[in-house]
XYZ file of C-alpha atoms in Angstrom:
332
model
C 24.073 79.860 -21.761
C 20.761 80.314 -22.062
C 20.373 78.004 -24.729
C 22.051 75.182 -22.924
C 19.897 75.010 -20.189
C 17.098 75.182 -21.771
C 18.413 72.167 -24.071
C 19.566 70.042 -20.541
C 15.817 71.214 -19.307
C 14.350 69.696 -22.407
C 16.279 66.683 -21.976
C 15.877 66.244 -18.395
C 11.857 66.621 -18.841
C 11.714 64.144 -21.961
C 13.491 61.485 -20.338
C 11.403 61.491 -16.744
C 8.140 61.264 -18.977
C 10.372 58.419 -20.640
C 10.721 56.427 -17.549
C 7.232 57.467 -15.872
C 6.341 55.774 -18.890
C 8.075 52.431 -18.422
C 7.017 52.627 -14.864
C 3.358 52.778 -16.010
C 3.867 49.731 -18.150
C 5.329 47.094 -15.382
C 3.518 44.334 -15.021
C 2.810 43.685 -11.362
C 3.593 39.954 -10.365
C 0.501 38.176 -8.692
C 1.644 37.190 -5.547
C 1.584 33.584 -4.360
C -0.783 32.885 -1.439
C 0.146 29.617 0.641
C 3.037 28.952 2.700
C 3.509 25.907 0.817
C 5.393 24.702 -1.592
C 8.494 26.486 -0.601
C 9.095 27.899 -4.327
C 6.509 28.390 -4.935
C 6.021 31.505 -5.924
C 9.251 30.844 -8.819
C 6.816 28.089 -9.770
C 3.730 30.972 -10.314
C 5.874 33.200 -11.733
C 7.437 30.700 -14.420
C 2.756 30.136 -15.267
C 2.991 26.409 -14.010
C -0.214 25.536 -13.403
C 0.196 23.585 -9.498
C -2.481 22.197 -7.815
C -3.251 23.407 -3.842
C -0.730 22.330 -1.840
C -2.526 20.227 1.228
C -4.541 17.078 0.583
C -6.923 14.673 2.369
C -8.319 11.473 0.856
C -10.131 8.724 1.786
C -10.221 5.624 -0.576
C -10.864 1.841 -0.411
C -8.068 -0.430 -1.275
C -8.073 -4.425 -1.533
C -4.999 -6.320 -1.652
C -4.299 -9.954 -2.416
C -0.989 -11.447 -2.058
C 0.404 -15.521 -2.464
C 2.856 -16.232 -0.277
C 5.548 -19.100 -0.009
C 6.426 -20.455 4.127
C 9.827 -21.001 4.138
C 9.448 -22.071 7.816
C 7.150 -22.979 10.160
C 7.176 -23.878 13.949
C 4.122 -24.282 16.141
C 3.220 -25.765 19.980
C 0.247 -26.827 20.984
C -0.838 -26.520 24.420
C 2.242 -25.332 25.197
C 4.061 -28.437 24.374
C 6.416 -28.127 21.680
C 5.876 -29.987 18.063
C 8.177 -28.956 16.125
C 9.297 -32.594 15.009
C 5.971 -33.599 14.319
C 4.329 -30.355 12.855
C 6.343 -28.136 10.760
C 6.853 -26.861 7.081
C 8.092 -30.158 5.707
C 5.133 -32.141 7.113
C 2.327 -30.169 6.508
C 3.404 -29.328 3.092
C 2.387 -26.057 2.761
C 0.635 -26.122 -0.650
C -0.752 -22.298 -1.091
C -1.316 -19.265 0.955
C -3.416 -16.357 0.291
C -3.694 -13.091 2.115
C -5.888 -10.840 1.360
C -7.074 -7.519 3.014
C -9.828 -4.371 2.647
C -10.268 -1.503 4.291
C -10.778 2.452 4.428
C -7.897 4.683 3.864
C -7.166 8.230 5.109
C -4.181 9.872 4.212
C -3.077 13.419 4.496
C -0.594 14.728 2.187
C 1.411 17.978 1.432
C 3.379 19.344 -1.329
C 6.772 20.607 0.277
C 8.526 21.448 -2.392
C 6.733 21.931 -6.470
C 8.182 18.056 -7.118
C 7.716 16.322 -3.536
C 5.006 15.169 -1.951
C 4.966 13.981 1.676
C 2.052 11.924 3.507
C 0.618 9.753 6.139
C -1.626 7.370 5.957
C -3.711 5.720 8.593
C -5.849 2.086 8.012
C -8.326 -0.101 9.141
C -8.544 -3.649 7.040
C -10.518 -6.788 7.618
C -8.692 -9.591 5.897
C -7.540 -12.935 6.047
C -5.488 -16.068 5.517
C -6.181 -19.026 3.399
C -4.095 -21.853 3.510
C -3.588 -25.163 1.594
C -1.465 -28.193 2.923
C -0.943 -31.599 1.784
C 0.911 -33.148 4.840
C 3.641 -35.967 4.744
C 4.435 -38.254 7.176
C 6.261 -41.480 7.312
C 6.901 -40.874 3.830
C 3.564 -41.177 2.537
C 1.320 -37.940 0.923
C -2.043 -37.265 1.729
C -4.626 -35.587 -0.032
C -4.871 -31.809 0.350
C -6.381 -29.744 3.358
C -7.521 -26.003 3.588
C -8.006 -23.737 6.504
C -8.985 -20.337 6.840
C -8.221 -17.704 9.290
C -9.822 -14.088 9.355
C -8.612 -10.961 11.282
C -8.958 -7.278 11.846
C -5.989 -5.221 11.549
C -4.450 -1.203 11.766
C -1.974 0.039 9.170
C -0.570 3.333 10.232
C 3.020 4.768 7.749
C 4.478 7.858 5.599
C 5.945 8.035 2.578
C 6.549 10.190 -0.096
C 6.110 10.869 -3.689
C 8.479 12.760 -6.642
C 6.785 14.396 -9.518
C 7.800 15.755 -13.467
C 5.959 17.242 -15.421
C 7.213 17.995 -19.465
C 3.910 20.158 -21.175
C 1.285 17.304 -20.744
C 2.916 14.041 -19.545
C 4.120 13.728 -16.670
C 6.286 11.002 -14.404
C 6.109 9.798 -10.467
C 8.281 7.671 -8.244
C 6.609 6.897 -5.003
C 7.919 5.044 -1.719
C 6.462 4.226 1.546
C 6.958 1.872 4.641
C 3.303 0.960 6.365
C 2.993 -1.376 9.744
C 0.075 -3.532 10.387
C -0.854 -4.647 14.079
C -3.485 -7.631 14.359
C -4.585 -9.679 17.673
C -2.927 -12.938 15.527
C 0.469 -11.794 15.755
C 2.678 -10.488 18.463
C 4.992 -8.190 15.854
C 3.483 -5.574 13.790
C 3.954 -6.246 10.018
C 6.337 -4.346 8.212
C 5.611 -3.698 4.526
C 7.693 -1.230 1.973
C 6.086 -0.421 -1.111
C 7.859 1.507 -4.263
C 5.532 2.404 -7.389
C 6.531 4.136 -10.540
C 4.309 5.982 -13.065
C 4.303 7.501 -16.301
C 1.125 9.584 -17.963
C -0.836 11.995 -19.994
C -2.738 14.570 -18.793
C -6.154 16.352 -21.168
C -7.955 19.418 -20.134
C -11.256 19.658 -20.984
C -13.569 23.117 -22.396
C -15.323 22.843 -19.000
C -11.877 23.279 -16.787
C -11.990 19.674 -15.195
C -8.918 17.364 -16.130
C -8.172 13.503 -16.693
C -4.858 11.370 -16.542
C -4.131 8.295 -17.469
C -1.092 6.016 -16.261
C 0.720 2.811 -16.200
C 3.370 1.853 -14.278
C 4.803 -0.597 -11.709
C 4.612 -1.089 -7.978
C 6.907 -3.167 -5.633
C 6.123 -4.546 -2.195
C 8.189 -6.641 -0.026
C 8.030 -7.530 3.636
C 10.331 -5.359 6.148
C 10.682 -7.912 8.793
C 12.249 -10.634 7.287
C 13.147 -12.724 10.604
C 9.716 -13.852 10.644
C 6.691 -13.287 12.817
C 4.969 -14.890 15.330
C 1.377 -15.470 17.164
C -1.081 -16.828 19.034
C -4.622 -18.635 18.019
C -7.260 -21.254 18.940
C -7.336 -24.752 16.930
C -11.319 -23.134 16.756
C -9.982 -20.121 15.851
C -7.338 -21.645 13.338
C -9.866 -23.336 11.573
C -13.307 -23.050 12.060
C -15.145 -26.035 12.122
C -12.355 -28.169 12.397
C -14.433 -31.360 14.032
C -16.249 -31.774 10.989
C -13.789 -30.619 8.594
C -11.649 -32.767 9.914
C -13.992 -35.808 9.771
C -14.844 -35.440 6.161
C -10.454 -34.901 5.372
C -9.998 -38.179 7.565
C -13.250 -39.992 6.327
C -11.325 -39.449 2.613
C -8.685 -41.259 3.618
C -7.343 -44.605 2.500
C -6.582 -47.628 5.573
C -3.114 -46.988 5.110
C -3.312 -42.931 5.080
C -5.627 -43.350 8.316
C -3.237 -45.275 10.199
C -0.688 -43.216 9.473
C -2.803 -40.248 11.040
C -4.057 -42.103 13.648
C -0.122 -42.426 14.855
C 0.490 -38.590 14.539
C -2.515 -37.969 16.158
C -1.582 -40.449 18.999
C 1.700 -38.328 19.265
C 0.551 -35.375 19.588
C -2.552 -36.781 22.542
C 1.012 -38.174 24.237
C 2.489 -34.854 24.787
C -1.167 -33.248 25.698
C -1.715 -35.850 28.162
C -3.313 -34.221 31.547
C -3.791 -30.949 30.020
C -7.697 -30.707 30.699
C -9.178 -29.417 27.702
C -12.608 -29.647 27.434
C -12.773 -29.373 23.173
C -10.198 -29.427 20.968
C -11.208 -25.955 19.667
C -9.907 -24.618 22.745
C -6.543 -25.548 22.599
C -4.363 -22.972 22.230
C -0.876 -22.708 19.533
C 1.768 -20.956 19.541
C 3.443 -20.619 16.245
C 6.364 -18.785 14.387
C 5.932 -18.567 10.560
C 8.814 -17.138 7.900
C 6.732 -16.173 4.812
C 7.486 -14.163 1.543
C 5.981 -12.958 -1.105
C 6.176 -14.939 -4.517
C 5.500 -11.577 -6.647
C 6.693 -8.759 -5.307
C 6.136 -6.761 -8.833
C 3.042 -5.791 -10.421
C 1.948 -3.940 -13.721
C -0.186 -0.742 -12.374
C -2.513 1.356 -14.559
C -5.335 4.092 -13.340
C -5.966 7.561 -13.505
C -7.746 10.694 -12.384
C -10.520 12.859 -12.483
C -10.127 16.241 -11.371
C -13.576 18.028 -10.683
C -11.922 21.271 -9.990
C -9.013 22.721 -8.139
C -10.232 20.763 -4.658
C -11.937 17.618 -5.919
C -10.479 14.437 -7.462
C -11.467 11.438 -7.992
C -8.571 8.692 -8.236
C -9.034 4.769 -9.126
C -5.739 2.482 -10.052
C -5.768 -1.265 -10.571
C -2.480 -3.372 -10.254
C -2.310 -7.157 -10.990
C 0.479 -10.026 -11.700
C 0.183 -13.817 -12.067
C 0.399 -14.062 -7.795
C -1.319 -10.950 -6.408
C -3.535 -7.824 -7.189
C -4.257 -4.363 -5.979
C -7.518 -2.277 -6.255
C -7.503 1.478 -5.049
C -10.735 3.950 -5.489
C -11.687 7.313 -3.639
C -11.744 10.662 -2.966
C -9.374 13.792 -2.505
C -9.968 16.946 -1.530
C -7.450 19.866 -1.828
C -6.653 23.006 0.356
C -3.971 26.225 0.797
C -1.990 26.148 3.418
């Protein structure tokens, strides 16, 4: 009996140093420290390398755009012209839009693939416009006019990201709304882009991606928009513009404008302005964009984990797209 205890004693002593061994030897998981993304800690755990999970950056962005105006309506004085003035007559030739500003946007990492933001504008910009009017069936030579404007873009979107070892892909969408003084509805715009890239690591620690991909942008408000300007504001310098168009002119192209212009003093008859720069239109314009596609490439710099530096290019025969700045990246 003896024996057998002292066998089971044995035993019993062998195996605790056993498993106080294989206690010793756990390897204590490192804890994740932000609230955000939720998973992850399974992300930490599985050694993804994730960048902090809150971001602010402020960047500089152009846009140019072409339009076509499917329709056009417009009063003048208050008087409507609609048979006299519209998208038939003036024969809208080309329009460019065009807009710069300062970005901010604030984004978050919800979840270790998706990334939600805001976004918050202020652009200077403007409209260019050709025409080559029509009336009683004869064309006249081509006239330009230029309008500029300030404008606030305020929207949210959100982004989806893969990574597979050191490429990596992105689908982004978001829906943005300019307000300007010009136009009595806010803008709508919705813009999809789609990327695909390489990432290197350097000795030092910092990082660089490259990408290419495509973005898509198309209007939100497709019932049209309208507004209200100045003939002065509408086109500056419009007396003497207008003099050097008309001087241009052939005898039978002037007396054809001398009988539109004839119409249009008719209906304006008793209405007391004191320049024509001050007369005020009204006008409701249906526009679109003629490329709604363009080929993207850019990339990033990453300083360290809380500096980047981002810059992406996008261009197509009918409009272009510059973006350049700064992020900066927290816990949270």
């Amino acid at each position: 009996m003896k024996t057998v205890l002292s066998l089971l004693l044995i035993t019993f002593c062998t195996l605790s140093s056993l498993f106080a061994q294989e206690d010793s030897t756990k390897v204590i998981k490192e804890k994740y420290p932000y609230r955000f993304p939720i998973w992850g800690q399974k992300v930490m755990d599985r050694g993804i390398e994730f960048p902090k999970p809150a971001g602010i950056s402020v960047s500089y962005i152009f846009n140019e755009m072409y339009l076509d105006i499917s329709e056009f309506n417009m009063s003048i004085g208050g008087i409507p012209m609609d048979d006299i003035l519209n998208e038939e007559t003036l024969g809208f030739k080309k329009t460019r839009a065009f807009t710069n500003g300062t970005n901010l946007r604030a984004d978050l990492f919800v979840l270790p693939f998706m990334n939600v933001y805001g976004l918050f504008s202020l652009n200077k910009g403007g409209t260019e416009v050709s025409l080559q009017p029509t009336f009683g069936g004869t064309t006249l030579p081509e006239f330009g006019s230029k309008v500029e404007f300030d404008a606030v873009t305020f929207g949210g979107g959100m982004t989806l990201h893969y990574a597979i070892q050191k490429y990596f892909i992105s689908a982004d969408i978001n829906i943005s709304s300019s307000k300007s003084a010009l136009l009595d509805q806010n803008v709508g715009v919705v813009t999809s882009s789609y990327r695909l890239g390489r990432r290197f690591q350097f000795k030092n620690k910092t990082k660089l991606a490259f990408y290419i991909g495509a973005m898509y942008r198309n209007f939100i408000n497709h019932t049209g928009n309208s507004g209200r300007i100045t003939l002065g504001e509408a086109l500056p310098g419009l007396e003497e513009s207008y003099t050097n168009w008309y001087d241009g002119l052939s005898g039978p192209q002037k007396k054809i404008m001398d009988q539109v212009e004839q119409r249009i003093a008719d209906r304006l008859e008793g209405k007391g302005y004191s320049s024509v720069g001050e007369i005020p239109i009204a006008y409701y314009i249906q526009k679109d964009l003629i490329q709604k596609w363009t080929f993207q490439f850019g990339g990033n710099y990453e300083l360290n984990d809380r500096w980047m530096i981002r810059g992406e290019y996008g261009v197509s025969n009918y409009s272009k797209f510059l973006m350049t700045g700064v992020n900066y990246r927290f816990g949270l």
